[in-house]
Tab-separated table of C-alpha atoms and ligand atoms in Angstrom:
chain	number	residue	atom	x	y	z
J	1	UNK	CA	0.000	0.000	0.000
J	2	UNK	CA	2.748	2.426	0.972
J	3	UNK	CA	4.769	1.518	-2.167
J	4	UNK	CA	2.044	2.696	-4.497
J	5	UNK	CA	-0.416	4.800	-2.643
J	6	UNK	CA	-2.145	6.522	-5.523
J	7	UNK	CA	-5.198	4.269	-5.279
J	8	UNK	CA	-5.317	4.510	-1.488
J	9	UNK	CA	-5.309	8.300	-1.726
J	10	UNK	CA	-8.013	8.327	-4.403
J	11	UNK	CA	-10.284	6.118	-2.295
J	12	UNK	CA	-9.590	8.143	0.856
J	13	UNK	CA	-10.379	11.363	-1.009
J	14	UNK	CA	-13.799	9.980	-1.906
J	15	UNK	CA	-14.634	8.638	1.557
J	16	UNK	CA	-13.273	11.820	3.142
J	17	UNK	CA	-15.363	14.081	0.908
J	18	UNK	CA	-18.533	12.204	1.863
J	19	UNK	CA	-17.763	12.431	5.583
J	20	UNK	CA	-16.958	16.153	5.276
J	21	UNK	CA	-20.088	16.677	3.164
J	22	UNK	CA	-22.214	15.159	5.931
J	23	UNK	CA	-20.755	17.689	8.394
J	24	UNK	CA	-21.403	20.513	5.921
J	25	UNK	CA	-25.079	19.459	6.004
J	26	UNK	CA	-25.046	19.283	9.804
J	27	UNK	CA	-23.653	22.832	9.878
J	28	UNK	CA	-26.735	24.054	7.979
J	29	UNK	CA	-29.323	22.687	10.450
J	30	UNK	CA	-27.609	22.607	13.830
J	31	UNK	CA	-29.146	25.101	16.248
J	32	UNK	CA	-31.079	25.633	19.496
J	33	UNK	CA	-33.993	23.178	19.748
J	34	UNK	CA	-32.517	20.407	17.549
J	35	UNK	CA	-32.320	16.874	18.982
J	36	UNK	CA	-29.013	15.049	18.623
J	37	UNK	CA	-30.869	12.108	17.039
J	38	UNK	CA	-31.929	14.488	14.236
J	39	UNK	CA	-28.239	15.083	13.513
J	40	UNK	CA	-27.704	11.312	13.512
J	41	UNK	CA	-30.548	10.791	11.031
J	42	UNK	CA	-29.150	13.460	8.707
J	43	UNK	CA	-25.671	11.883	8.760
J	44	UNK	CA	-27.089	8.409	8.168
J	45	UNK	CA	-29.123	9.581	5.182
J	46	UNK	CA	-26.456	11.794	3.618
J	47	UNK	CA	-23.858	9.036	3.809
J	48	UNK	CA	-26.272	6.403	2.446
J	49	UNK	CA	-27.383	8.724	-0.356
J	50	UNK	CA	-23.738	9.012	-1.412
J	51	UNK	CA	-23.309	5.247	-1.758
J	52	UNK	CA	-21.410	4.871	1.488
J	53	UNK	CA	-21.941	3.274	4.898
J	54	UNK	CA	-21.771	4.970	8.311
J	55	UNK	CA	-18.870	3.140	9.913
J	56	UNK	CA	-19.833	3.914	13.556
J	57	UNK	CA	-23.209	2.142	13.170
J	58	UNK	CA	-22.856	-1.196	15.020
J	59	UNK	CA	-19.085	-0.700	15.331
J	60	UNK	CA	-18.288	-2.708	18.485
J	61	UNK	CA	-21.973	-2.383	19.338
J	62	UNK	CA	-22.196	1.413	18.949
J	63	UNK	CA	-25.922	2.031	18.279
J	64	UNK	CA	-25.885	5.138	16.044
J	65	UNK	CA	-24.354	6.569	12.844
J	66	UNK	CA	-22.324	9.385	14.377
J	67	UNK	CA	-21.083	10.578	17.751
J	68	UNK	CA	-22.557	13.739	19.291
J	69	UNK	CA	-20.496	14.988	22.234
J	70	UNK	CA	-21.785	18.143	23.958
J	71	UNK	CA	-20.115	20.401	26.533
J	72	UNK	CA	-18.294	18.194	29.091
J	73	UNK	CA	-18.613	15.107	26.869
J	74	UNK	CA	-15.140	14.406	25.474
J	75	UNK	CA	-16.099	11.896	22.750
J	76	UNK	CA	-18.374	8.975	21.785
J	77	UNK	CA	-21.589	10.701	22.909
J	78	UNK	CA	-24.603	8.713	21.678
J	79	UNK	CA	-27.269	10.629	19.696
J	80	UNK	CA	-30.547	10.681	21.624
J	81	UNK	CA	-33.586	12.833	22.407
J	82	UNK	CA	-31.248	15.373	23.985
J	83	UNK	CA	-32.156	18.882	22.788
J	84	UNK	CA	-29.415	21.414	22.021
J	85	UNK	CA	-29.629	24.849	23.567
J	86	UNK	CA	-27.994	28.217	23.026
J	87	UNK	CA	-24.580	28.331	24.665
J	88	UNK	CA	-23.791	24.625	24.058
J	89	UNK	CA	-20.747	23.417	22.181
J	90	UNK	CA	-21.099	20.055	20.467
J	91	UNK	CA	-18.755	17.836	18.503
J	92	UNK	CA	-20.220	15.770	15.671
J	93	UNK	CA	-17.974	12.909	14.495
J	94	UNK	CA	-18.778	11.031	11.288
J	95	UNK	CA	-17.011	8.252	9.415
J	96	UNK	CA	-17.956	7.218	5.886
J	97	UNK	CA	-16.994	3.805	4.496
J	98	UNK	CA	-16.929	4.041	0.688
J	99	UNK	CA	-15.594	1.349	-1.685
J	100	UNK	CA	-13.797	-0.292	1.231
J	101	UNK	CA	-12.075	2.877	2.526
J	102	UNK	CA	-12.801	5.082	5.545
J	103	UNK	CA	-12.939	8.868	5.870
J	104	UNK	CA	-13.136	10.034	9.506
J	105	UNK	CA	-13.762	13.655	10.548
J	106	UNK	CA	-15.321	15.755	13.275
J	107	UNK	CA	-16.031	19.393	14.057
J	108	UNK	CA	-17.171	21.202	17.181
J	109	UNK	CA	-20.130	23.506	16.571
J	110	UNK	CA	-21.192	26.483	18.672
J	111	UNK	CA	-24.937	26.782	19.349
J	112	UNK	CA	-25.962	30.453	19.382
J	113	UNK	CA	-23.766	32.692	21.532
J	114	UNK	CA	-21.346	30.653	23.647
J	115	UNK	CA	-19.174	31.866	26.545
J	116	UNK	CA	-15.856	33.589	25.870
J	117	UNK	CA	-14.089	30.581	27.409
J	118	UNK	CA	-15.965	28.069	25.219
J	119	UNK	CA	-15.150	30.118	22.115
J	120	UNK	CA	-11.471	30.213	23.016
J	121	UNK	CA	-11.468	26.455	23.690
J	122	UNK	CA	-13.055	25.634	20.328
J	123	UNK	CA	-10.714	27.993	18.440
J	124	UNK	CA	-7.614	26.676	20.230
J	125	UNK	CA	-8.589	23.052	19.519
J	126	UNK	CA	-9.071	23.731	15.813
J	127	UNK	CA	-5.836	25.679	15.557
J	128	UNK	CA	-3.878	23.004	17.448
J	129	UNK	CA	-5.054	20.365	14.959
J	130	UNK	CA	-4.142	22.572	11.984
J	131	UNK	CA	-0.719	23.480	13.451
J	132	UNK	CA	0.053	19.773	13.757
J	133	UNK	CA	-1.186	18.967	10.249
J	134	UNK	CA	0.997	21.709	8.796
J	135	UNK	CA	4.235	20.069	9.985
J	136	UNK	CA	3.406	16.742	8.332
J	137	UNK	CA	5.829	15.363	5.744
J	138	UNK	CA	7.843	12.191	5.328
J	139	UNK	CA	10.405	11.531	8.104
J	140	UNK	CA	9.006	13.700	10.871
J	141	UNK	CA	8.312	11.729	14.080
J	142	UNK	CA	4.964	10.962	15.645
J	143	UNK	CA	6.238	12.772	18.756
J	144	UNK	CA	6.568	15.975	16.710
J	145	UNK	CA	2.821	15.886	16.087
J	146	UNK	CA	1.982	15.307	19.755
J	147	UNK	CA	4.426	17.942	20.978
J	148	UNK	CA	3.054	20.565	18.569
J	149	UNK	CA	-0.488	20.057	19.847
J	150	UNK	CA	0.456	19.849	23.523
J	151	UNK	CA	2.578	22.983	23.368
J	152	UNK	CA	-0.085	24.974	21.495
J	153	UNK	CA	-2.824	23.953	23.914
J	154	UNK	CA	-0.981	24.187	27.216
J	155	UNK	CA	0.451	27.648	26.521
J	156	UNK	CA	-3.180	28.770	26.183
J	157	UNK	CA	-4.187	27.280	29.548
J	158	UNK	CA	-6.001	24.142	28.361
J	159	UNK	CA	-5.171	20.423	28.653
J	160	UNK	CA	-4.801	17.515	26.211
J	161	UNK	CA	-6.874	14.358	26.748
J	162	UNK	CA	-4.595	11.312	26.973
J	163	UNK	CA	-7.159	8.489	27.110
J	164	UNK	CA	-8.038	8.723	23.391
J	165	UNK	CA	-5.868	9.272	20.334
J	166	UNK	CA	-5.794	9.560	16.558
J	167	UNK	CA	-5.190	6.424	14.505
J	168	UNK	CA	-4.186	4.947	11.205
J	169	UNK	CA	-7.249	4.714	8.964
J	170	UNK	CA	-7.914	3.138	5.561
J	171	UNK	CA	-9.437	-0.251	4.855
J	172	UNK	CA	-9.940	-0.519	8.617
J	173	UNK	CA	-11.616	2.121	10.771
J	174	UNK	CA	-8.838	2.028	13.361
J	175	UNK	CA	-5.312	0.862	12.460
J	176	UNK	CA	-1.770	1.371	13.672
J	177	UNK	CA	-0.123	3.680	14.434
J	178	UNK	CA	-1.721	5.438	17.397
J	179	UNK	CA	-1.408	9.203	16.975
J	180	UNK	CA	-0.956	10.686	20.443
J	181	UNK	CA	-1.874	14.347	20.843
J	182	UNK	CA	0.890	14.935	23.399
J	183	UNK	CA	4.544	13.930	23.594
J	184	UNK	CA	8.178	14.829	23.031
J	185	UNK	CA	9.570	16.357	19.865
J	186	UNK	CA	11.898	13.901	18.098
J	187	UNK	CA	10.414	10.832	19.776
J	188	UNK	CA	8.488	7.912	18.307
J	189	UNK	CA	8.160	6.330	14.898
J	190	UNK	CA	9.093	8.308	11.747
J	191	UNK	CA	6.168	8.729	9.362
J	192	UNK	CA	6.408	7.669	5.713
J	193	UNK	CA	4.810	8.864	2.464
J	194	UNK	CA	1.615	6.901	1.835
J	195	UNK	CA	0.595	6.662	5.482
J	196	UNK	CA	-2.972	7.759	6.213
J	197	UNK	CA	-4.074	8.653	9.724
J	198	UNK	CA	-6.317	10.933	11.736
J	199	UNK	CA	-5.371	13.837	13.944
J	200	UNK	CA	-8.220	14.419	16.379
J	201	UNK	CA	-7.200	16.280	19.524
J	202	UNK	CA	-9.664	16.355	22.428
J	203	UNK	CA	-8.920	19.440	24.517
J	204	UNK	CA	-10.318	20.208	27.965
J	205	UNK	CA	-10.840	23.592	29.601
J	206	UNK	CA	-9.892	22.016	32.951
J	207	UNK	CA	-8.029	18.843	33.860
J	208	UNK	CA	-7.139	16.272	31.159
J	209	UNK	CA	-8.693	13.287	32.966
J	210	UNK	CA	-11.763	11.495	31.592
J	211	UNK	CA	-14.165	8.781	32.689
J	212	UNK	CA	-16.627	6.652	30.745
J	213	UNK	CA	-20.301	6.597	31.720
J	214	UNK	CA	-22.303	3.426	32.438
J	215	UNK	CA	-23.566	3.259	28.811
J	216	UNK	CA	-20.034	2.014	28.037
J	217	UNK	CA	-19.397	4.753	25.436
J	218	UNK	CA	-19.885	8.338	26.599
J	219	UNK	CA	-16.546	9.753	27.774
J	220	UNK	CA	-16.736	12.886	29.946
J	221	UNK	CA	-14.252	15.148	31.694
J	222	UNK	CA	-13.770	14.017	35.302
J	223	UNK	CA	-13.993	17.616	36.549
J	224	UNK	CA	-17.058	18.386	34.349
J	225	UNK	CA	-15.126	21.077	32.462
J	226	UNK	CA	-15.855	21.762	28.782
J	227	UNK	CA	-14.159	19.683	26.086
J	228	UNK	CA	-13.772	20.325	22.346
J	229	UNK	CA	-12.474	18.259	19.421
J	230	UNK	CA	-11.736	18.489	15.703
J	231	UNK	CA	-10.631	15.645	13.427
J	232	UNK	CA	-9.201	15.336	9.937
J	233	UNK	CA	-8.062	12.313	7.947
J	234	UNK	CA	-4.658	13.126	6.453
J	235	UNK	CA	-2.342	11.403	3.938
J	236	UNK	CA	1.451	11.807	4.161
J	237	UNK	CA	3.429	12.704	1.027
J	238	UNK	CA	7.189	13.067	0.397
J	239	UNK	CA	7.135	16.786	1.028
J	240	UNK	CA	3.862	17.397	2.804
J	241	UNK	CA	0.340	16.152	3.298
J	242	UNK	CA	-3.140	16.015	1.864
J	243	UNK	CA	-6.247	16.574	4.005
J	244	UNK	CA	-9.022	14.263	2.765
J	245	UNK	CA	-11.829	15.688	4.918
J	246	UNK	CA	-11.822	19.411	4.163
J	247	UNK	CA	-15.220	21.111	4.233
J	248	UNK	CA	-16.542	22.410	0.917
J	249	UNK	CA	-16.597	25.876	2.392
J	250	UNK	CA	-13.776	26.971	4.650
J	251	UNK	CA	-14.834	26.969	8.331
V	301	MF3	N1	-15.034	8.420	14.877
V	301	MF3	C1	-14.386	8.040	16.105
V	301	MF3	C2	-12.909	8.254	15.865
V	301	MF3	O1	-12.570	9.335	15.525
V	301	MF3	C3	-14.678	6.639	16.536
V	301	MF3	C4	-16.077	6.430	16.904
V	301	MF3	S1	-16.286	4.810	17.321
V	301	MF3	C5	-17.906	4.770	17.706
V	301	MF3	O2	-12.080	7.405	15.893
V	301	MF3	F1	-18.189	3.532	17.789
V	301	MF3	F2	-18.104	5.436	18.829
V	301	MF3	F3	-18.610	5.332	16.770
V	302	CO	CO1	-10.885	8.930	14.335
V	303	CO	CO1	-13.925	10.257	14.204
């Protein structure tokens, strides 16, 4: 696969565009009064209508087509009758499986006017992901990615979740290597052209620690502080990278 990755990149581009397209649709309808299961329905239908399958659905028993993680929920929130309200922040995470390849992406949306702190958290999380993506090219180390995110986030007073990480992605939803969002510059495996993985930092306003609720999925901050996340699927090239999950319109 790594030897000749043209086909892998073409397939990832397609799956990534569908996943990003689903989030573009979510962006149009998400607002005060919407139920998270309405977002799930929209993602399910958009992905199906584009000849793809929602990879989260029944993945290890997950019951829905996307994850909806609001406020102090770090990740893997299950869509339900929960109604969004002004001031909430909510991450929507979708993964499209198209022609045997996965595209995995998430964005955190702001509902109405959110607090100054929530706004800063969401902005910092997005920027930390983009800062890390921008250093990607063959022969940098995985630790360079983690260190870039950790440094960006901690100098702004927030913390990096350690219990969840990015991952290789392609024919499987989750593959090696693990992409940690913290670490030491110059440490870890060197990345190679042709590798495809996600960068998906989860950033907390308070302490980095998480716990999982009794539904077996929903991860929350232990201290109930706000948490935000963004995710892109990225391919490594000799002298840079390609993002497969860019929105149609710049966010
Ligand atoms: N999309 C998530 C990720 O970024 C994984 C969700 S698994 C699920 O890796 F089962 F919760 F959907
Ligand atoms: Co992912
Ligand atoms: Co995801």
